[in-house]
Coordinates of C-alpha atoms in Angstrom, one line a residue:
Chain O
X1 CA -1.0 -17.2 -1.3
X2 CA -3.1 -14.7 0.5
X3 CA -4.2 -16.1 3.8
X4 CA -7.5 -17.2 5.2
X5 CA -10.5 -15.0 6.0
X6 CA -9.9 -15.9 9.6
X7 CA -6.6 -14.2 9.7
X8 CA -7.9 -11.2 7.9
X9 CA -10.8 -10.8 10.4
X10 CA -8.3 -11.1 13.3
X11 CA -6.2 -8.2 12.0
X12 CA -9.3 -6.2 11.2
X13 CA -10.6 -6.8 14.7
X14 CA -7.3 -5.7 16.2
X15 CA -7.4 -2.5 14.1
X16 CA -11.0 -1.7 15.2
X17 CA -10.1 -2.5 18.8
X18 CA -7.1 -0.1 18.9
X19 CA -9.2 2.7 17.3
X20 CA -11.8 2.3 20.0
X21 CA -9.2 2.7 22.7
X22 CA -9.3 6.5 23.1
X23 CA -13.1 6.4 23.2
X24 CA -13.1 3.6 25.8
X25 CA -10.6 5.5 27.8
X26 CA -12.7 8.7 27.7
X27 CA -15.8 6.8 28.8
X28 CA -14.1 4.9 31.6
X29 CA -13.2 5.8 35.1
X30 CA -14.1 9.2 36.5
X31 CA -16.1 11.0 33.9
X32 CA -17.3 14.6 33.9
X33 CA -20.9 15.4 33.1
X34 CA -22.1 15.0 29.5
X35 CA -22.5 18.1 27.3
X36 CA -25.2 17.3 24.8
X37 CA -25.4 14.6 22.1
X38 CA -23.9 16.5 19.2
X39 CA -21.1 17.9 21.2
X40 CA -20.1 14.5 22.5
X41 CA -20.5 13.0 19.0
X42 CA -18.1 15.6 17.7
X43 CA -15.6 14.9 20.5
X44 CA -15.9 11.1 19.7
X45 CA -15.1 11.8 16.1
X46 CA -12.0 13.6 17.2
X47 CA -10.8 10.7 19.3
X48 CA -11.5 8.2 16.5
X49 CA -9.8 10.3 13.9
X50 CA -6.7 10.6 16.2
X51 CA -6.6 6.8 16.7
X52 CA -6.9 6.2 13.0
X53 CA -4.0 8.5 12.3
X54 CA -1.9 6.7 14.9
X55 CA -2.6 3.4 13.2
X56 CA -1.7 4.9 9.8
X57 CA 1.9 4.5 11.0
X58 CA 1.4 0.8 11.7
X59 CA -0.1 0.2 8.2
X60 CA 3.0 1.4 6.5
X61 CA 5.6 -0.1 8.9
X62 CA 6.1 -3.0 6.5
X63 CA 5.9 -5.8 9.1
X64 CA 6.6 -8.9 7.3
X65 CA 4.4 -10.9 9.6
X66 CA 1.3 -8.8 8.9
X67 CA 1.7 -8.1 5.2
X68 CA 1.5 -11.8 4.0
X69 CA -2.1 -12.0 5.2
X70 CA -3.2 -9.3 2.8
X71 CA -0.3 -8.4 0.5
X72 CA 1.5 -5.1 1.1
X73 CA -0.3 -3.5 -1.8
X74 CA -3.7 -4.0 -0.1
X75 CA -2.3 -2.6 3.2
X76 CA -1.0 0.5 1.4
X77 CA -4.3 0.9 -0.4
X78 CA -6.0 0.6 3.0
X79 CA -3.6 3.2 4.4
X80 CA -4.5 5.6 1.6
X81 CA -8.2 5.3 2.0
X82 CA -8.2 5.1 5.8
X83 CA -6.1 8.3 5.7
X84 CA -8.9 10.1 3.8
X85 CA -11.5 8.8 6.3
X86 CA -9.5 10.0 9.3
X87 CA -9.0 13.4 7.6
X88 CA -12.8 13.7 7.2
X89 CA -13.4 12.7 10.9
X90 CA -10.8 15.1 12.2
X91 CA -12.3 18.0 10.2
X92 CA -15.8 17.1 11.1
X93 CA -14.9 17.2 14.8
X94 CA -14.5 21.1 14.9
X95 CA -17.1 21.8 12.3
X96 CA -19.8 20.2 14.4
X97 CA -18.5 22.0 17.5
X98 CA -18.7 25.3 15.6
X99 CA -22.3 24.7 14.6
X100 CA -23.4 23.4 18.1
X101 CA -21.8 26.2 19.9
X102 CA -20.2 29.1 17.9
X103 CA -18.2 30.0 21.0
X104 CA -15.8 27.3 20.0
X105 CA -14.7 29.5 17.1
X106 CA -12.7 31.4 19.8
X107 CA -10.2 28.5 19.5
X108 CA -9.2 29.9 16.2
X109 CA -8.8 33.4 17.4
X110 CA -5.2 34.3 18.0
X111 CA -5.8 37.6 19.7
X112 CA -6.4 38.2 23.4
X113 CA -3.5 36.4 25.2
X114 CA -0.4 34.5 24.6
X115 CA -2.2 31.2 25.3
X116 CA -4.9 32.1 22.8
X117 CA -2.2 32.9 20.3
X118 CA -0.4 29.5 20.7
X119 CA -3.6 27.6 20.6
X120 CA -4.9 29.3 17.5
X121 CA -1.5 29.0 15.8
X122 CA -1.3 25.3 16.5
X123 CA -4.9 24.6 15.3
X124 CA -4.4 26.6 12.1
X125 CA -1.0 24.9 11.6
X126 CA -2.5 21.4 12.0
X127 CA -5.3 22.3 9.6
X128 CA -2.7 23.4 7.1
X129 CA -0.6 20.3 7.7
X130 CA -3.6 18.1 7.1
X131 CA -4.5 19.8 3.9
X132 CA -0.9 19.5 2.7
X133 CA -0.7 15.9 3.8
X134 CA -3.8 14.9 1.9
X135 CA -3.3 17.2 -1.1
X136 CA 0.3 16.2 -1.7
X137 CA -0.6 12.5 -1.6
X138 CA -3.8 12.6 -3.7
X139 CA -2.3 14.9 -6.3
X140 CA 1.4 13.9 -6.0
X141 CA 1.8 13.1 -9.7
X142 CA -0.2 16.2 -10.9
X143 CA 1.9 18.4 -8.6
X144 CA 5.1 16.7 -9.9
X145 CA 6.3 16.1 -6.4
X146 CA 9.5 14.0 -6.3
X147 CA 8.9 10.8 -4.5
X148 CA 11.6 11.3 -1.9
X149 CA 10.3 14.8 -1.1
X150 CA 6.8 13.5 -0.7
X151 CA 8.0 10.7 1.5
X152 CA 10.0 13.1 3.8
X153 CA 7.1 15.6 4.0
X154 CA 4.6 12.9 4.6
X155 CA 6.4 11.6 7.6
X156 CA 7.1 15.1 9.0
X157 CA 3.5 16.4 8.5
X158 CA 1.9 13.2 9.9
X159 CA 4.2 13.3 13.0
X160 CA 3.3 17.0 13.5
X161 CA -0.5 16.2 13.2
X162 CA -0.3 13.4 15.8
X163 CA 1.8 15.5 18.1
X164 CA -0.6 18.5 18.0
X165 CA -3.5 16.1 18.4
X166 CA -2.0 14.7 21.6
X167 CA -1.3 18.2 23.0
X168 CA -4.8 19.3 22.0
X169 CA -6.4 16.4 24.0
X170 CA -4.3 17.2 27.0
X171 CA -4.9 20.9 26.8
X172 CA -8.7 20.5 26.5
X173 CA -8.4 17.9 29.2
X174 CA -12.1 17.3 29.6
X175 CA -11.7 13.5 29.4
X176 CA -8.0 13.4 30.3
X177 CA -8.0 14.3 34.0
X178 CA -6.7 11.0 35.3
X179 CA -3.0 10.2 34.9
X180 CA -3.7 6.7 33.5
X181 CA -5.8 8.1 30.7
X182 CA -3.0 10.5 29.8
X183 CA -0.6 7.5 29.9
X184 CA -2.8 5.5 27.4
X185 CA -2.9 8.5 24.9
X186 CA 0.8 9.1 25.3
X187 CA 1.4 5.4 24.7
X188 CA -0.5 5.6 21.4
X189 CA 1.5 8.6 20.3
X190 CA 4.8 7.0 21.3
X191 CA 3.7 3.9 19.4
X192 CA 3.2 6.0 16.2
X193 CA 6.5 7.9 16.6
X194 CA 8.3 4.6 17.5
X195 CA 7.0 2.9 14.3
X196 CA 8.1 5.8 12.2
X197 CA 11.6 5.7 13.8
X198 CA 11.7 1.9 13.2
X199 CA 10.8 2.1 9.5
X200 CA 12.9 5.1 8.7
X201 CA 15.7 4.7 11.2
X202 CA 16.3 1.1 12.4
X203 CA 15.4 -0.7 9.2
X204 CA 17.9 1.1 7.0
X205 CA 20.5 0.6 9.7
X206 CA 19.9 -3.1 9.5
X207 CA 20.0 -3.0 5.7
X208 CA 23.5 -1.6 5.8
X209 CA 24.7 -5.0 6.9
X210 CA 23.5 -6.6 3.7
X211 CA 24.5 -4.4 0.7
X212 CA 24.2 -5.5 -2.9
X213 CA 26.2 -4.5 -6.0
X214 CA 24.8 -3.8 -9.4
X215 CA 26.6 -6.2 -11.7
X216 CA 24.9 -5.6 -15.0
X217 CA 22.3 -3.3 -16.5
X218 CA 20.6 -4.8 -19.5
X219 CA 18.5 -2.6 -21.8
X220 CA 15.2 -4.3 -22.7
X221 CA 12.6 -3.4 -25.3
X222 CA 10.3 -0.5 -24.7
X223 CA 12.4 1.8 -22.5
X224 CA 13.0 -0.8 -19.9
X225 CA 16.1 -2.0 -18.1
X226 CA 16.9 -5.1 -16.1
X227 CA 19.3 -4.4 -13.2
X228 CA 21.1 -7.4 -11.9
X229 CA 22.4 -7.3 -8.4
X230 CA 24.5 -9.7 -6.3
X231 CA 24.9 -9.8 -2.6
X232 CA 28.1 -8.2 -1.4
X233 CA 29.6 -10.3 1.5
X234 CA 26.5 -12.1 2.6
X235 CA 24.3 -15.0 1.3
X236 CA 21.6 -12.7 0.0
X237 CA 17.8 -12.9 0.5
X238 CA 15.5 -15.7 -0.6
X239 CA 12.3 -14.8 -2.2
X240 CA 9.2 -16.5 -3.6
X241 CA 8.8 -15.8 -7.3
X242 CA 6.1 -13.0 -7.6
X243 CA 7.3 -11.0 -4.6
X244 CA 9.0 -7.6 -4.6
X245 CA 11.5 -5.6 -2.6
X246 CA 11.9 -1.9 -1.8
X247 CA 15.1 -1.0 -3.6
X248 CA 17.6 1.8 -3.0
X249 CA 20.3 2.4 -5.5
X250 CA 22.7 4.5 -3.4
X251 CA 25.7 4.2 -1.0
X252 CA 23.6 5.4 1.8
X253 CA 20.7 3.1 3.0
X254 CA 19.0 6.2 4.4
X255 CA 18.6 7.6 0.9
X256 CA 15.0 8.4 0.6
X257 CA 14.8 7.3 -3.0
X258 CA 13.4 3.9 -2.3
X259 CA 11.1 2.2 -4.7
X260 CA 9.2 -1.1 -4.8
X261 CA 10.3 -3.4 -7.6
X262 CA 9.2 -6.9 -8.4
X263 CA 11.9 -9.5 -8.6
X264 CA 12.0 -10.5 -12.3
X265 CA 14.6 -13.2 -12.1
X266 CA 14.2 -16.8 -11.2
X267 CA 14.1 -17.5 -7.4
X268 CA 16.7 -20.2 -8.1
X269 CA 19.2 -17.9 -9.7
X270 CA 22.3 -16.6 -7.8
X271 CA 21.8 -13.0 -9.0
X272 CA 18.6 -11.0 -8.5
X273 CA 17.1 -9.1 -11.5
X274 CA 14.7 -6.2 -11.4
X275 CA 13.1 -5.0 -14.6
X276 CA 12.3 -1.3 -14.5
X277 CA 10.2 0.5 -17.1
X278 CA 10.6 4.3 -17.5
X279 CA 7.3 5.4 -15.9
X280 CA 8.0 7.7 -13.0
X281 CA 10.7 10.2 -12.2
X282 CA 13.1 7.6 -10.8
X283 CA 12.4 4.8 -13.3
X284 CA 13.1 7.2 -16.2
X285 CA 16.7 7.5 -14.8
X286 CA 17.1 3.8 -14.2
X287 CA 19.1 3.3 -17.3
X288 CA 21.8 5.6 -16.1
X289 CA 22.7 3.4 -13.1
X290 CA 26.2 2.0 -13.5
X291 CA 27.5 -1.5 -12.7
X292 CA 29.3 -1.3 -9.3
X293 CA 26.6 0.9 -7.7
X294 CA 25.6 -0.2 -4.3
X295 CA 22.0 -1.3 -3.8
X296 CA 19.9 -2.1 -0.7
X297 CA 17.0 -4.5 -0.8
X298 CA 14.3 -4.3 1.8
X299 CA 12.2 -7.4 1.3
X300 CA 10.9 -9.8 0.2
X301 CA 7.3 -8.6 0.5
X302 CA 4.1 -9.4 -1.3
X303 CA 1.7 -12.3 -1.5
X304 CA 1.5 -12.4 -5.3
X305 CA 2.8 -16.0 -5.5
X306 CA 1.6 -19.3 -6.9
X307 CA 0.1 -21.2 -4.0
X308 CA 0.6 -24.9 -3.2
X309 CA -3.0 -25.6 -4.3
X310 CA -2.2 -24.9 -7.9
X311 CA -1.9 -28.5 -8.8
X312 CA -3.5 -28.3 -12.2
X313 CA -1.7 -25.1 -13.3
X314 CA -2.4 -21.5 -13.5
X315 CA -3.5 -18.6 -15.7
X316 CA -1.5 -15.4 -15.7
X317 CA -3.0 -12.1 -16.9
X318 CA -0.4 -9.3 -17.3
X319 CA -0.7 -5.8 -18.5
X320 CA 2.5 -3.9 -19.4
X321 CA 5.2 -3.8 -16.8
X322 CA 2.9 -6.0 -14.6
X323 CA 4.6 -8.9 -16.4
X324 CA 7.7 -8.7 -14.2
X325 CA 6.5 -10.7 -11.2
X326 CA 4.9 -13.2 -13.6
X327 CA 8.2 -13.4 -15.4
X328 CA 9.9 -14.4 -12.1
X329 CA 7.3 -17.1 -11.6
X330 CA 7.7 -18.4 -15.1
X331 CA 11.5 -18.4 -15.0
X332 CA 11.4 -20.3 -11.7
X333 CA 9.0 -22.8 -13.1
X334 CA 11.2 -23.3 -16.1
X335 CA 14.3 -23.7 -13.9
X336 CA 12.4 -26.4 -11.9
X337 CA 11.1 -28.1 -15.1
X338 CA 7.6 -27.8 -13.9
X339 CA 5.1 -30.0 -15.8
X340 CA 1.8 -28.2 -15.1
X341 CA -0.1 -26.3 -17.7
X342 CA 0.1 -22.5 -17.9
X343 CA -1.5 -19.8 -19.9
X344 CA -0.2 -16.2 -20.1
X345 CA -2.4 -13.4 -21.4
X346 CA -0.2 -10.5 -21.9
X347 CA -1.6 -7.1 -22.9
X348 CA 1.0 -4.7 -24.4
X349 CA 1.1 -1.4 -26.2
X350 CA 2.8 -2.8 -29.2
X351 CA 4.6 -6.0 -30.1
X352 CA 7.9 -4.4 -30.9
X353 CA 8.1 -2.5 -27.6
X354 CA 7.0 -5.3 -25.4
X355 CA 9.5 -6.8 -22.9
X356 CA 10.5 -10.4 -22.8
X357 CA 8.8 -11.5 -26.0
X358 CA 11.7 -13.7 -27.2
X359 CA 12.3 -15.2 -23.9
X360 CA 8.6 -16.0 -23.4
X361 CA 8.5 -17.6 -26.8
X362 CA 11.5 -19.7 -25.9
X363 CA 9.9 -20.7 -22.6
X364 CA 6.8 -21.9 -24.4
X365 CA 8.9 -24.6 -25.9
X366 CA 10.3 -25.7 -22.5
X367 CA 7.2 -25.4 -20.4
X368 CA 3.5 -26.3 -21.1
X369 CA 2.9 -22.6 -21.6
X370 CA 0.3 -21.1 -24.0
X371 CA 1.0 -17.5 -24.9
X372 CA -1.7 -15.0 -25.8
X373 CA -0.1 -11.6 -26.7
X374 CA -2.7 -8.9 -27.0
X375 CA -1.1 -5.8 -28.6
X376 CA -3.3 -2.7 -28.5
X377 CA -2.4 -1.9 -32.1
X378 CA -2.0 -5.0 -34.3
X379 CA 0.9 -5.0 -36.7
X380 CA 0.2 -5.9 -40.3
X381 CA -0.5 -9.6 -40.8
X382 CA -1.2 -10.2 -37.1
X383 CA -3.9 -12.8 -36.8
X384 CA -4.1 -12.9 -33.0
X385 CA -6.1 -11.0 -30.5
X386 CA -5.6 -7.3 -30.4
X387 CA -7.1 -4.1 -29.0
X388 CA -8.1 -3.3 -25.4
X389 CA -8.7 -6.4 -23.3
X390 CA -12.4 -7.2 -23.1
X391 CA -14.6 -9.8 -21.4
X392 CA -15.3 -11.4 -24.7
X393 CA -11.6 -11.7 -25.4
X394 CA -11.0 -13.3 -22.0
X395 CA -13.9 -15.7 -22.7
X396 CA -12.2 -16.7 -26.0
X397 CA -8.6 -17.1 -24.7
X398 CA -8.9 -18.5 -21.2
X399 CA -8.8 -22.3 -20.7
X400 CA -12.2 -23.8 -20.5
X401 CA -11.1 -27.2 -19.2
X402 CA -12.0 -27.2 -15.5
X403 CA -11.4 -23.4 -15.0
X404 CA -12.5 -23.5 -11.4
X405 CA -9.5 -25.5 -10.2
X406 CA -7.0 -23.3 -11.9
X407 CA -5.2 -20.4 -10.1
X408 CA -5.4 -16.9 -11.6
X409 CA -2.7 -14.3 -11.1
X410 CA -3.4 -10.9 -12.4
X411 CA -1.0 -8.0 -12.4
X412 CA -1.3 -4.8 -14.5
X413 CA -3.0 -1.4 -14.6
X414 CA -6.2 -1.0 -12.4
X415 CA -8.5 -1.2 -15.4
X416 CA -7.2 -4.5 -16.6
X417 CA -7.3 -5.9 -13.1
X418 CA -10.9 -4.8 -12.4
X419 CA -12.0 -6.2 -15.7
X420 CA -10.3 -9.5 -15.3
X421 CA -11.4 -10.0 -11.7
X422 CA -15.0 -9.2 -12.4
X423 CA -14.9 -11.5 -15.4
X424 CA -13.4 -14.4 -13.4
X425 CA -15.9 -14.0 -10.5
X426 CA -18.8 -13.9 -13.0
X427 CA -17.4 -17.3 -14.4
X428 CA -17.8 -18.7 -10.9
X429 CA -14.1 -18.8 -10.1
X430 CA -13.7 -18.8 -6.3
X431 CA -12.2 -15.6 -5.0
X432 CA -9.4 -17.5 -3.2
X433 CA -8.2 -18.8 -6.5
X434 CA -7.7 -15.2 -7.8
X435 CA -4.6 -13.3 -6.8
X436 CA -4.2 -9.8 -8.0
X437 CA -1.6 -7.2 -7.3
X438 CA -1.3 -3.6 -8.1
X439 CA 2.1 -2.5 -9.2
X440 CA 1.4 1.2 -8.7
X441 CA 1.6 1.1 -5.0
X442 CA 4.0 3.9 -4.4
Chain P
X1 CA -7.8 -9.9 -0.3
X2 CA -8.4 -8.4 -3.7
X3 CA -7.8 -4.8 -4.2
X4 CA -11.3 -3.9 -5.3
X5 CA -12.6 -4.7 -1.9
X6 CA -10.3 -2.3 0.0
X7 CA -12.6 0.7 -0.5
X8 CA -15.6 -1.3 0.7
X9 CA -13.7 -2.5 3.7
X10 CA -12.5 1.0 4.6
X11 CA -16.0 2.4 4.2
X12 CA -17.5 -0.4 6.4
X13 CA -15.0 0.3 9.2
X14 CA -15.7 4.0 8.8
X15 CA -19.4 3.4 9.3
X16 CA -18.6 1.3 12.3
X17 CA -16.5 4.1 13.8
X18 CA -19.3 6.6 13.3
X19 CA -21.5 4.1 15.1
X20 CA -19.0 4.1 18.0
X21 CA -19.1 7.9 18.1
X22 CA -22.9 7.9 18.1
X23 CA -22.9 5.3 20.9
X24 CA -20.4 7.3 22.9
X25 CA -22.6 10.4 22.5
X26 CA -25.7 8.4 23.5
X27 CA -24.0 7.1 26.6
X28 CA -22.5 10.5 27.5
X29 CA -25.6 12.6 27.0
X30 CA -28.1 10.2 28.6

């Protein structure tokens, strides 16, 4: 269950407060004379952009005590969008300066002296790094960048940007004359670098103590595979059905090829299953993983779970591979002989390539589970719903008996999620009863 | 927190930060 608005506001308040730190530091203590409104505005944007970039490291540090309040998918989405905003702020900073006082263009001129050269080289380099950082992220798929390469360069480029930003503030030095001010800025930089070291260095080291072994790879319908793993010499992690883990299939926990996968198996089962559909560069190779391969699981994460308030039952809306976390929830409910009523609306490409069809049909005889399969193309003789999911279709198939007390869990492509959420809100379903998770988070 | 609200949240915080910058500029150039 995603937590209260109060908790969310608290974290948001902390985020805003930290971003205001460099500005507050600049305005406090001994301050030099002001230099005109536009110039000071540009300087302030630079400070804010820097602080936002520092906090980008915190948003992806996967702290389990922060993520449950939002869901890691929301945090990562926030990270993406805040990254773009900080990019705009940092770029606007010099642009305003150049307009206000063209003499600032001298900063970009490498000729004249060695200091000029270093300064101009650093600023040009940081501009290049920023463009690469944003470009490689926004167009990663179009550029066909391998995930692990992107992940490595993303860390390296962002560290470089924060480093140059720090040096830049110290070199300009207008607001940084007092040692305590320098200490605060250095503290922020150290915080960012420390977080990166923690996520990329310390966490994999800890994972090494809890390896898993792939015990079985089961081909599923529609170019999907289920990998079953078992803990190797430790009790294994406990998860809530609906959660996910970052999984590395390699001997080395530092392997950069780490991907988020939903647990597909029942939370009560001794072995953990992940169902992986051939979508990206890694998932297409998933079928080649052999039993006996070592795996490392960083998790559990995610807030896509059935909350305690779901006393009357729940409605699941899944699209494609978005079924996996819901499958884990249903399997767990089955293992616990749950008596509540459930409805599953499952949008698929075609019936013969959909995963878990037989198991779902079997489950419908054990649980109070109504199945609504929605194939995009209806096979001959199919009397059920078909085509793209629409509001009218949802209105027909969703339960109309006290819909406002039910819980709604939605997982699938963004289009399906937006449609379903908008529809549910229009029906007067309280937002706290709707839980949606993107699966394309990385 | 539903995903469709993330963008609005980011834009709202961005607007707030521009406000901070404006305030800073106001204080510093007064």
